[in-house]
Backbone as numpy.savetxt, mean C-alpha at the origin, in Angstrom:
# Nx Ny Nz CAx CAy CAz Cx Cy Cz
0.56 17.35 -17.61 0.65 16.57 -16.05 -0.41 16.39 -15.77
-0.45 14.78 -15.30 -1.51 13.83 -14.75 -1.82 14.24 -13.54
-3.49 14.36 -13.65 -3.93 14.72 -11.99 -3.63 13.49 -11.27
-4.10 13.40 -10.21 -3.89 11.98 -9.32 -4.81 10.82 -9.91
-6.29 11.24 -10.01 -7.24 10.74 -10.65 -6.56 9.92 -11.76
-6.29 10.41 -12.80 -5.67 10.09 -13.91 -4.66 8.69 -13.55
-3.79 9.33 -12.55 -2.88 8.34 -12.27 -3.04 7.02 -11.48
-4.26 7.25 -10.78 -5.03 6.42 -10.30 -6.08 4.91 -11.29
-6.55 5.97 -12.00 -6.98 4.94 -13.43 -6.32 4.11 -13.68
-5.11 4.81 -14.49 -4.06 4.14 -14.80 -3.50 3.08 -14.67
-2.93 3.27 -13.15 -2.18 2.42 -12.34 -2.77 1.48 -11.21
-3.95 1.79 -10.59 -4.61 0.83 -9.82 -4.48 -0.67 -10.18
-4.45 -1.23 -11.27 -4.56 -2.83 -11.54 -3.40 -2.97 -11.07
-2.08 -2.09 -11.62 -1.13 -2.53 -11.54 -0.65 -2.47 -9.87
-0.81 -1.78 -9.00 -0.51 -1.90 -7.91 -1.44 -2.84 -7.18
-2.71 -3.05 -7.41 -3.36 -4.30 -7.06 -2.96 -5.72 -7.41
-2.04 -5.54 -8.34 -1.78 -7.05 -8.69 -0.34 -7.12 -7.73
0.54 -6.14 -7.75 1.73 -6.31 -7.30 1.08 -6.73 -5.59
0.04 -5.76 -4.84 0.07 -6.73 -3.79 -0.83 -7.80 -3.44
-1.23 -8.10 -4.59 -2.02 -9.35 -4.38 -1.03 -10.29 -4.58
-0.05 -10.45 -5.11 1.12 -11.42 -5.41 1.94 -10.80 -4.10
1.95 -10.36 -3.21 2.52 -9.88 -2.32 1.72 -11.19 -0.81
0.42 -10.52 -1.20 -0.40 -10.85 0.10 -0.83 -12.30 -0.02
-1.13 -12.75 -1.18 -2.10 -13.77 -1.69 -3.21 -13.80 -1.21
-4.11 -12.41 -0.71 -5.15 -12.30 -0.28 -6.12 -11.01 -1.09
-7.35 -11.44 -1.59 -7.72 -10.45 -2.63 -8.23 -9.22 -1.68
-8.92 -9.71 -0.70 -9.47 -8.70 0.35 -8.33 -7.46 0.86
-7.18 -8.37 1.14 -6.08 -7.77 1.88 -5.62 -6.83 0.47
-5.15 -6.89 -0.23 -4.79 -6.42 -1.38 -5.41 -5.40 -1.71
-6.81 -5.24 -1.81 -7.95 -3.93 -2.23 -7.62 -3.74 -0.77
-7.69 -3.97 0.08 -7.77 -2.56 1.28 -6.35 -2.02 0.82
-4.98 -2.83 0.69 -3.54 -1.75 0.91 -3.54 -1.50 -0.78
-4.08 -1.52 -1.59 -4.19 -0.57 -2.47 -5.02 0.17 -2.40
-6.07 0.79 -1.54 -6.76 2.07 -1.02 -5.57 2.93 -0.33
-5.13 2.01 0.38 -4.16 2.74 1.71 -2.85 3.05 0.86
-2.83 2.55 -0.22 -1.65 2.89 -1.12 -1.96 4.43 -1.60
-3.01 4.65 -2.05 -3.49 5.81 -3.16 -3.51 6.57 -2.21
-3.91 6.55 -0.66 -4.56 7.54 0.15 -3.16 8.01 -0.03
-2.32 7.28 0.72 -0.87 7.86 1.13 -0.05 8.80 -0.33
-0.32 7.96 -1.48 -0.09 8.51 -3.03 -0.40 10.36 -2.49
-2.48 10.17 -2.55 -2.73 11.62 -2.48 -2.24 12.53 -1.39
-1.84 12.02 -0.45 -1.73 12.97 0.37 0.30 13.38 0.48
0.58 12.70 -0.50 2.36 13.10 -1.11 1.87 13.13 -2.34
1.14 13.72 -3.10 1.42 13.55 -4.54 2.33 15.19 -4.98
2.11 15.86 -4.11 3.35 17.31 -4.42 4.69 16.40 -4.63
5.21 15.49 -3.84 6.55 14.96 -3.82 6.68 14.62 -4.90
5.87 14.12 -6.05 6.13 13.02 -7.32 6.72 14.44 -8.09
8.07 14.63 -8.46 8.52 15.66 -9.35 8.31 14.97 -10.93
8.39 13.96 -11.11 8.48 13.56 -12.47 7.65 12.49 -12.86
6.26 13.41 -13.31 4.55 12.14 -13.35 5.21 10.73 -13.95
6.06 10.88 -15.24 6.45 9.64 -15.68 6.93 8.91 -15.02
7.50 9.09 -13.74 7.78 7.94 -12.67 6.82 7.51 -11.82
5.23 7.81 -12.19 4.40 7.33 -11.38 4.04 5.75 -11.08
4.43 5.14 -11.93 4.28 3.68 -11.43 5.15 3.49 -10.76
6.39 3.13 -10.78 7.57 3.22 -9.48 7.18 3.57 -8.44
6.47 5.07 -8.27 6.39 5.69 -6.87 5.35 5.15 -6.17
4.25 4.24 -7.04 3.40 3.96 -6.41 3.65 2.58 -6.06
4.49 1.73 -6.88 4.91 0.52 -6.51 5.80 0.40 -5.22
6.63 1.36 -4.64 7.54 2.23 -3.75 6.17 2.38 -2.50
5.46 2.99 -2.68 4.31 3.65 -1.72 3.87 2.00 -1.32
3.14 1.33 -2.03 2.52 -0.08 -2.07 3.19 -1.11 -0.94
4.67 -1.17 -1.57 5.73 -1.66 -0.93 5.99 -1.43 0.37
6.05 0.12 0.81 6.24 0.30 2.25 4.84 -0.12 2.97
3.39 0.22 2.66 2.46 0.18 2.93 2.45 -1.39 3.28
2.53 -2.04 2.57 2.45 -3.78 2.48 3.23 -3.98 3.96
4.38 -3.28 3.78 5.69 -3.77 5.02 4.97 -3.20 6.19
4.60 -2.35 6.35 4.06 -1.85 7.46 2.60 -2.30 8.05
2.11 -2.72 7.35 0.98 -3.79 7.52 1.67 -4.98 8.10
2.57 -5.33 7.93 3.15 -6.65 8.48 3.71 -6.61 9.56
4.45 -5.47 9.75 4.92 -5.12 10.89 3.85 -4.35 12.30
2.55 -4.22 11.74 1.44 -3.96 12.71 1.11 -5.48 12.70
0.97 -6.52 12.04 0.67 -7.78 12.62 1.48 -8.38 13.21
2.75 -8.80 13.15 4.12 -8.97 14.15 3.61 -8.54 15.17
3.36 -6.95 15.55 3.15 -6.37 17.15 2.03 -6.99 17.69
0.87 -7.08 16.59 -0.28 -8.04 16.97 -0.32 -9.08 17.68
-0.28 -9.79 16.88 0.66 -11.20 17.69 1.37 -11.46 18.46
1.86 -10.79 18.95 3.35 -10.69 19.64 2.43 -10.25 21.12
1.30 -9.40 21.02 0.30 -9.15 21.99 -0.57 -10.55 22.40
-0.99 -11.32 21.44 -1.51 -12.20 21.32 -1.41 -13.42 22.12
-0.01 -13.26 21.95 0.97 -14.43 22.58 1.61 -14.29 24.11
1.24 -13.10 24.89 0.80 -13.12 25.92 0.69 -13.53 26.91
0.90 -14.02 27.94 -0.11 -14.88 28.74 -0.50 -13.53 30.33
-1.93 -13.26 29.56 -2.36 -11.90 30.57 -3.16 -12.28 31.96
-3.32 -13.60 31.66 -4.08 -14.16 32.81 -3.29 -14.18 34.18
-3.52 -13.60 34.94 -3.25 -13.74 36.55 -3.10 -15.03 37.28
């Protein structure tokens, strides 16, 4: 059975490259990769088949990216509001 540390070592670059392709930003891809592995660590017990770790991580990365996009959309919506009286 693989530990979370082993899974990180084996798959961090794959997750990073996936997120880099989505974001086109090295800094953002790195940030989201860290968030992805934090979420994976917190939910490690839900990974029943360690052989499926790469697809499990990419699904977490995709959801992390979509959550980031959603936060950006809400932030932009607030920025567009005219708060001046």
